[in-house]
């Protein structure tokens, strides 16, 4: 695909949201967004790798004296400074190195062309909505159609995104709001556990329930479209900054969790947005200028890995009927995702049969006409290539592009129809549920009164923008259940856990005391002494200290960025533990710092030590965490705290329980095998009910049933070359080659025979489960390819293709124009110029339709169950609890096309099964054609291995196989 001219070489301003953010705590240490200079300085300080030439460039050396020279000068000097700094940033961001590389900028658009954009309206599941939408869109003027597709600009509404309405036909302005774990920038909402915690529950019902509760809150706050769930990043790199927003480093788990969340959200009539399509695997260089480079990183992925890993969970979401897909910031194969016709037109709309609308991530649109042709349907927040500049790439530009024939009328019709159809599909035309008003809260102020478009400098009347409606209902129950079930018990030597309200059961306590007494020559009597250590157990300076939760202090309840919310409250571990232990029997001493006095530990008979690791979205950094983590270590001295507690607790003989809150895998090698580290709980990111959920598990009110949604390795290097974040650009368009193909996370560990510390899927319980009686029941005969692609179940709406008259796009008379607000109108018809548009290569070659497509979610045959695997699971130990039987597929050793190899095993089924003591239940896994197939690059379809034997391994993790079968 040829580059779209409007997107290239433009030096857009770096995105900077600081001045816009609600609750801007400007004194926080997380304040600084990254600019190129900070990036370079920071990298220079925090890495031991050799310094590339550009870091010691002369530009760096004269930076400070230059700044001093200009200090205190006039405004004119400042302008000069800005200009010079601009040049310096360019050179400094790579100096000679980048300059040279700039000469070698890779050809734009290496992703193959796929045109024209498939029209929505082919699926039976959406047929009624399309019929209704067609009637409405048919009555719209061109300006109205454009308005519906274009955001009004950053901060030009009360939510983080608003498009324009089509007033005359009764289509309202849509309100879009983050994010995956709650309603961002809102009061009186629930701060649910993050996606990674949801993934760790392995509980479909909870995935659904959390989505549903989230949507109820969204609807009651006046939101039409939720900007979640997130299934990309997938977690290729364990240190990736936003992995925690998604559900874990496996496409199947992400797919199920994403789809259940979509269903939950949409069951309440709110549109869900599955994001970020696709391969936004790291924060460094995710978008132009944020990291001092003029372009975003390109994730270069092969066709098979794209299908079997990165696009897979999006397929589940489409099958679940998701209304919207958000395309990502990064490039894929050197085409920006939001202008990548192969991804949007080819894979998403044709192959996966997506019927809703594609929206851009915030400023991820880098071209005007080209993105419309490539399949983008809505641009957000509507501004152009520069943050909050009001110079949209669509809006009036799209109007002109339709009038001068660059964008076919059919395309703008399809864009508007997809958006309106999604609105009908979710029943949002029902005004009793979705009153046509702005939301009842403002993302931009906590005051009751404010203006409706604070992003515009134009004077506006103040109105009531915050009604402080409490929408939490009883959602804290779901939040707590998810947090508790998403807590993974990693170690529990000698059954130390669960604790009792008195500390330990009497018999255990007696035994402990006599051991301790003998070892220390001092017999403890009286209250049981428990020490709680670590900042992560306590409140710090409150959960909302830093904007967008962009710093790590106090107990960690979520990561940071657009995926975080204002905590309405956060129950800290210490608060919950204090209220749960019986104070007449337990003396609880807490030291909520990471360097507690060692004397404090000596007297403790049991120590509970807390540590954490945080990360977040790349627009904010904290300490040495620039979005992505620099390593997998515990932060703020967590390892030292744990080892010190372990060596000094009870004079070195006390029992130690480690509790971790983390955005992903953390390394535990320094302490995991220490003999008195008896128990380890990974509570992930638990949200507002943190302490309560933790106490539920510690005291055994909830028997732990969380399992790891990723692998915990012994070293970051163990994740392989593909598992490493690219912290330094390797060119002006950083090229990140996903050469590991399918081999990420456990697929890599298994293939390389690397011993992880804790494998994917691992998690202990307070009881034991036995697996038996595996049965394989074929349901359909194997065949290599799915049935022929069905013909469309419905016809997309047909409209006139005549270019409309230009009069209908002029600003209506007497229209009040707000500065910087994005409108679809033109001031004069003279603005319409008719220079021929340089269409991309391949534009006039109609692509063959995919054999894998044909309906919503793709060829329906891919979703048919071909074989069932049943197992019996029995609770064979002391207490009731939930098992998580996991089914892993082992592809046939032979019989696939030449050169096609397979991971050792891949997850293809899981259930959460509640079992009373001694109870036995049968669990049946249905494997679909897609589950059993691989993506054949040769045949461009999903292929089942017909001659060969599939293996099924069912167990409690990716390595702990209990029973086997084959087909
Ligand atoms: C994030 C999206 C988010 C959007 C709106 C972007 O920076 O990548 O996930 O939905 O902002 O806040």
Short mmCIF file of C-alpha atoms in Angstrom, two decimals, residues 30 124 293 402 406 475 491 530 579 634 880 961:
data_model
loop_
_atom_site.label_atom_id
_atom_site.label_comp_id
_atom_site.label_asym_id
_atom_site.label_seq_id
_atom_site.Cartn_x
_atom_site.Cartn_y
_atom_site.Cartn_z
CA UNK A 30 4.98 10.82 38.10
CA UNK A 124 -28.03 -12.67 9.83
CA UNK A 293 10.79 9.64 16.88
CA UNK A 402 -16.21 12.64 -0.73
CA UNK A 406 -11.38 10.63 -3.53
CA UNK A 475 -20.86 -4.32 42.38
CA UNK A 491 3.47 -21.88 47.40
CA UNK A 530 2.27 -11.23 63.64
CA UNK A 579 -10.31 -6.15 61.22
CA UNK A 634 9.97 -6.38 42.27
CA UNK A 880 -14.57 -27.55 49.25
CA UNK A 961 -0.83 -33.07 32.88
#
